[in-house]
Short mmCIF file of C-alpha atoms in Angstrom, two decimals:
data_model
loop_
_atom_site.label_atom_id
_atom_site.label_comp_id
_atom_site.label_asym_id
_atom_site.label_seq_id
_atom_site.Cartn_x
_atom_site.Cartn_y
_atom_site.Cartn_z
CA UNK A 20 82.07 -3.35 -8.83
CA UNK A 21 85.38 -2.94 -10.83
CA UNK A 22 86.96 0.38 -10.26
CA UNK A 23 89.83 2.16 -12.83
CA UNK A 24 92.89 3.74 -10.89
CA UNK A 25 92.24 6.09 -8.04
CA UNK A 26 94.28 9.06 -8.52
CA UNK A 27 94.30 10.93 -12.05
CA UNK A 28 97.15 10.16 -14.53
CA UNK A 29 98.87 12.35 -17.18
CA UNK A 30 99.18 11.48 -20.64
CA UNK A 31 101.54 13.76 -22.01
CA UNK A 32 100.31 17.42 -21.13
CA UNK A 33 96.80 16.35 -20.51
CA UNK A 34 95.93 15.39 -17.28
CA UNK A 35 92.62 12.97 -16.84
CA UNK A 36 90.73 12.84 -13.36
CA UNK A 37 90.27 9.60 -11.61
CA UNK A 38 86.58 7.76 -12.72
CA UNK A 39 85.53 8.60 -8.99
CA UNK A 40 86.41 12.06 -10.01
CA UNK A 41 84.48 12.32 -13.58
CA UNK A 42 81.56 10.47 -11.96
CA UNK A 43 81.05 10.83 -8.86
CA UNK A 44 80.27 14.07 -6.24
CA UNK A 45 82.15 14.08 -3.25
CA UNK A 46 79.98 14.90 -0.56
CA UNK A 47 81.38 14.16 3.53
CA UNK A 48 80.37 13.34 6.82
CA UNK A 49 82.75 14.46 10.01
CA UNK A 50 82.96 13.83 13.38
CA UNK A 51 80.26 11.31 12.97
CA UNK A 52 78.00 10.68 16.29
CA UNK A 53 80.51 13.46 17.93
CA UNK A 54 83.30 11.31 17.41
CA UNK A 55 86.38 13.49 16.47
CA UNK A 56 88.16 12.10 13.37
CA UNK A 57 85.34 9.54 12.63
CA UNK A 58 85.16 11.24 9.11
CA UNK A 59 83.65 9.36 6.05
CA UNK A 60 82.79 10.09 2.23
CA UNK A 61 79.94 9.83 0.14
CA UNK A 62 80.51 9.51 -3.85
CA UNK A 63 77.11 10.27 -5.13
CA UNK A 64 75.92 9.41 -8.84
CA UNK A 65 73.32 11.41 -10.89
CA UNK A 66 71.51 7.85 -10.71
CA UNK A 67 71.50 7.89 -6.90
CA UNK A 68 74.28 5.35 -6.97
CA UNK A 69 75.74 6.48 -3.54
CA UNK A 70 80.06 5.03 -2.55
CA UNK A 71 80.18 5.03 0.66
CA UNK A 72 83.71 5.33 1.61
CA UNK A 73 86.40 6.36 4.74
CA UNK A 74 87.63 10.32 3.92
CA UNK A 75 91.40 10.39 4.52
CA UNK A 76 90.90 12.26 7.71
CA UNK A 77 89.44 9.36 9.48
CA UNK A 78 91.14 8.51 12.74
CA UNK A 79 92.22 4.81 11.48
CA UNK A 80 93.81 6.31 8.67
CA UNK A 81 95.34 9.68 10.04
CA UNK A 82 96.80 7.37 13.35
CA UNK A 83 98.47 5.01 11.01
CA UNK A 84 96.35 2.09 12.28
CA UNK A 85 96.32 -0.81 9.62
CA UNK A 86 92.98 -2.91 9.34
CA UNK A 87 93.12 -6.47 10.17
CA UNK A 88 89.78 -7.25 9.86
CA UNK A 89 86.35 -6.21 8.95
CA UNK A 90 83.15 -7.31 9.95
CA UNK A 91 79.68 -6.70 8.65
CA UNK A 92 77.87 -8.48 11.03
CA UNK A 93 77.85 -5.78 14.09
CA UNK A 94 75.97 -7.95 16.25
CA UNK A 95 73.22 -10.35 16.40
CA UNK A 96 70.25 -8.30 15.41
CA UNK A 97 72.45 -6.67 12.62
CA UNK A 98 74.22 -8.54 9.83
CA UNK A 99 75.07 -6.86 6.82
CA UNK A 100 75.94 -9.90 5.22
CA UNK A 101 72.21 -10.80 5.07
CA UNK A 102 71.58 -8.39 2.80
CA UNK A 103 69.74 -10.17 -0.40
CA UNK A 104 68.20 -7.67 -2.98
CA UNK A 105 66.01 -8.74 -5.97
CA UNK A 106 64.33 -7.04 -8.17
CA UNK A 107 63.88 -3.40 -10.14
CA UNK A 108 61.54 -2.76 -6.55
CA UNK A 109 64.89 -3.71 -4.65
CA UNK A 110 62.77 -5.67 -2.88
CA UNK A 111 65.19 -7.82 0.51
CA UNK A 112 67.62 -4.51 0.75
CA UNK A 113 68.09 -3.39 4.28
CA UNK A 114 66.90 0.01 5.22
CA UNK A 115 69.77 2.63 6.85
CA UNK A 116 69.33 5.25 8.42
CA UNK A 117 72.25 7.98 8.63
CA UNK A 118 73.28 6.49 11.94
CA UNK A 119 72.94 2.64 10.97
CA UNK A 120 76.54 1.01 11.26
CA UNK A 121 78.02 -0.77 8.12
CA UNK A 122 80.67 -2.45 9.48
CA UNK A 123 83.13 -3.20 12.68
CA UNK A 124 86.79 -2.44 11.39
CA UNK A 125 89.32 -4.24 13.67
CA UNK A 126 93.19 -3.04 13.82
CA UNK A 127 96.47 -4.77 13.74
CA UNK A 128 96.83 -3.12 17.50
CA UNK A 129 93.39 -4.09 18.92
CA UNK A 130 91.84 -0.82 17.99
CA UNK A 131 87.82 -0.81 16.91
CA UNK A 132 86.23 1.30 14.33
CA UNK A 133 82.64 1.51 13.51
CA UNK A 134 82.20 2.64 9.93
CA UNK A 135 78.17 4.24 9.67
CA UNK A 136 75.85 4.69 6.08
CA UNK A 137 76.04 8.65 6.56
CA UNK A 138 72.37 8.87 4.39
CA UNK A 139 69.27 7.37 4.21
CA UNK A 140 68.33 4.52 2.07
CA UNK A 141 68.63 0.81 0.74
CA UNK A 142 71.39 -0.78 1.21
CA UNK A 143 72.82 -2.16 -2.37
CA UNK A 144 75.45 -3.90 -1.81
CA UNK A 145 78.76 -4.39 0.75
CA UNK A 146 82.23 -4.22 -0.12
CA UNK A 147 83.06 -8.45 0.10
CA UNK A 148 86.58 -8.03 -1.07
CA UNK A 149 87.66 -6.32 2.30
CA UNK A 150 87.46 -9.72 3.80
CA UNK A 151 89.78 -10.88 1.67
CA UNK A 152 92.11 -7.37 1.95
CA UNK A 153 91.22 -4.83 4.87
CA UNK A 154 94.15 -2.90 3.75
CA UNK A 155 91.97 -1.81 0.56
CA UNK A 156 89.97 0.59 3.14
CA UNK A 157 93.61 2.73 3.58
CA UNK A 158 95.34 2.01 0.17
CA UNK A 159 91.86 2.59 -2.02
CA UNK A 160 89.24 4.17 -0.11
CA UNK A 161 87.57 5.71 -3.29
CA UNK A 162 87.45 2.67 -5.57
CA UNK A 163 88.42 -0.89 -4.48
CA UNK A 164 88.38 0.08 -0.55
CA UNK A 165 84.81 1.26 -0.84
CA UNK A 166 82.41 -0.41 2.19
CA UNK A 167 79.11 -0.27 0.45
CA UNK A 168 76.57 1.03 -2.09
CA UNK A 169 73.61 2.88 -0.73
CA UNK A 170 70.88 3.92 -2.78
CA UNK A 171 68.23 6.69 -1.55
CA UNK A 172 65.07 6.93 -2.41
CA UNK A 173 64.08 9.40 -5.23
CA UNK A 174 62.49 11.78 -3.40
CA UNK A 175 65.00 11.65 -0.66
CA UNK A 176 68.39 11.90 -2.59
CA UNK A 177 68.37 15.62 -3.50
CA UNK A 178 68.24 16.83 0.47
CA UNK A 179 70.27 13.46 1.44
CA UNK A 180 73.03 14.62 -0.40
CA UNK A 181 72.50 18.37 0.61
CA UNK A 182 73.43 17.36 4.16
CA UNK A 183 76.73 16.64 3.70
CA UNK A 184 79.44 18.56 3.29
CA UNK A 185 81.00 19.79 0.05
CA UNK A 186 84.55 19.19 -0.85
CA UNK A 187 85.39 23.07 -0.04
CA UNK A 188 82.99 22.70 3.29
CA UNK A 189 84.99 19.53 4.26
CA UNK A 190 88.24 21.21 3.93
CA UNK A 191 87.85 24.38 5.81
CA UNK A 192 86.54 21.99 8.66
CA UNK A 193 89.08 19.73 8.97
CA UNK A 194 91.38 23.03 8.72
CA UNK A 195 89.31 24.27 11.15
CA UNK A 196 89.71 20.89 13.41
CA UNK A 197 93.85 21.39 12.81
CA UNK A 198 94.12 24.44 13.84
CA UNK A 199 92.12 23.85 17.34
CA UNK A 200 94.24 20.73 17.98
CA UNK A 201 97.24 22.84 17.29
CA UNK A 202 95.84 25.76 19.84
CA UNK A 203 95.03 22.89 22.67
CA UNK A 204 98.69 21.34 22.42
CA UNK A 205 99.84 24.90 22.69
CA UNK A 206 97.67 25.59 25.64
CA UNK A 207 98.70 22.73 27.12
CA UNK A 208 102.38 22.62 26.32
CA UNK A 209 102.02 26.48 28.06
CA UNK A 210 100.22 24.86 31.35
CA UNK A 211 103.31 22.33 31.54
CA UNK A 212 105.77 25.08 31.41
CA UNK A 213 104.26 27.35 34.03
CA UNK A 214 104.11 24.31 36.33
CA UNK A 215 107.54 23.24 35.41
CA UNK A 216 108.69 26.51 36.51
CA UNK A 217 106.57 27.02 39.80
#
């Protein structure tokens, strides 16, 4: 899937949004199986054509860690790379589940991610160029750094989509998560002192 430039660009007075932007709904996942900073995105199509993609305030990005390598074979019951759909039926997609892993991310400094679907449905297709160039999931998350296309049923993709977070939603949480990382440092910064002193 070929993918224009990610961020919007002016021509003259006018600016234009990014294709992700004209196209697509952002939609988020956070903290994903109560993992703090394990934050992804969903770009959703009218068609059901779901993106699914790492939001900037994922750990691997917001640490600095740099991808090395990815893997969509998670382990031996569950290879991604298997996937083989046919058809208007779809028919050989693999079924995911919110929860189903998409992919093992590996870091330059031995760090593991595991990147999850986030919704319900077939998956459509994976991401092969981030074999070639794991950097892609940090430089271009919303186009060429996608992981994979996920497509939910019909009758699922209205309240699949509805259980993710907004754009708006996803900010005030991750403002929210700031703020009580800032208060805990404080707090703890405060504990230090008073033992420092004693």
């Amino acid at each position: 899937m070929e993918f224009s430039e990610q961020n919007t660009f002016s021509l003259g007075d006018t600016i234009h949004p990014s294709v992700s932007e004209r196209y697509y709904n952002q939609k988020y996942r956070i903290d994903i199986k109560k993992q703090p900073g394990y934050d992804q995105c969903v770009l959703s199509h009218s068609n059901r054509v779901c993106l699914v993609t790492m939001a900037a305030s994922h750990d691997l990005i917001t640490s600095g860690r740099i991808p090395k390598q990815i893997d969509f074979k998670i382990d031996d019951k569950t290879d991604r790379t298997a996937n083989k759909v046919s058809g208007k039926g779809k028919k050989g997609a693999q079924w995911l589940t919110e929860n189903s892993p998409l992919c093992r991310v590996t870091c330059t400094d031995g760090t593991e991610y595991i990147l999850y679907s986030c919704l319900r449905g077939h998956l459509m297709e994976i991401n092969e160029r981030l074999y070639k160039n794991p950097t892609l999931l940090i430089e271009k998350p919303e186009t060429d750094g996608y992981l994979a296309i996920v497509m939910p049923k019909l009758v699922d993709f209205k309240s699949q989509i509805d259980k993710l977070l907004s754009i708006e939603q996803y900010k005030t949480n991750i403002g929210q998560r700031k703020d009580n990382l800032t208060k805990d440092t404080e707090t703890a910064n405060e504990i230090d002192n008073t033992n420092d002193v004693t």
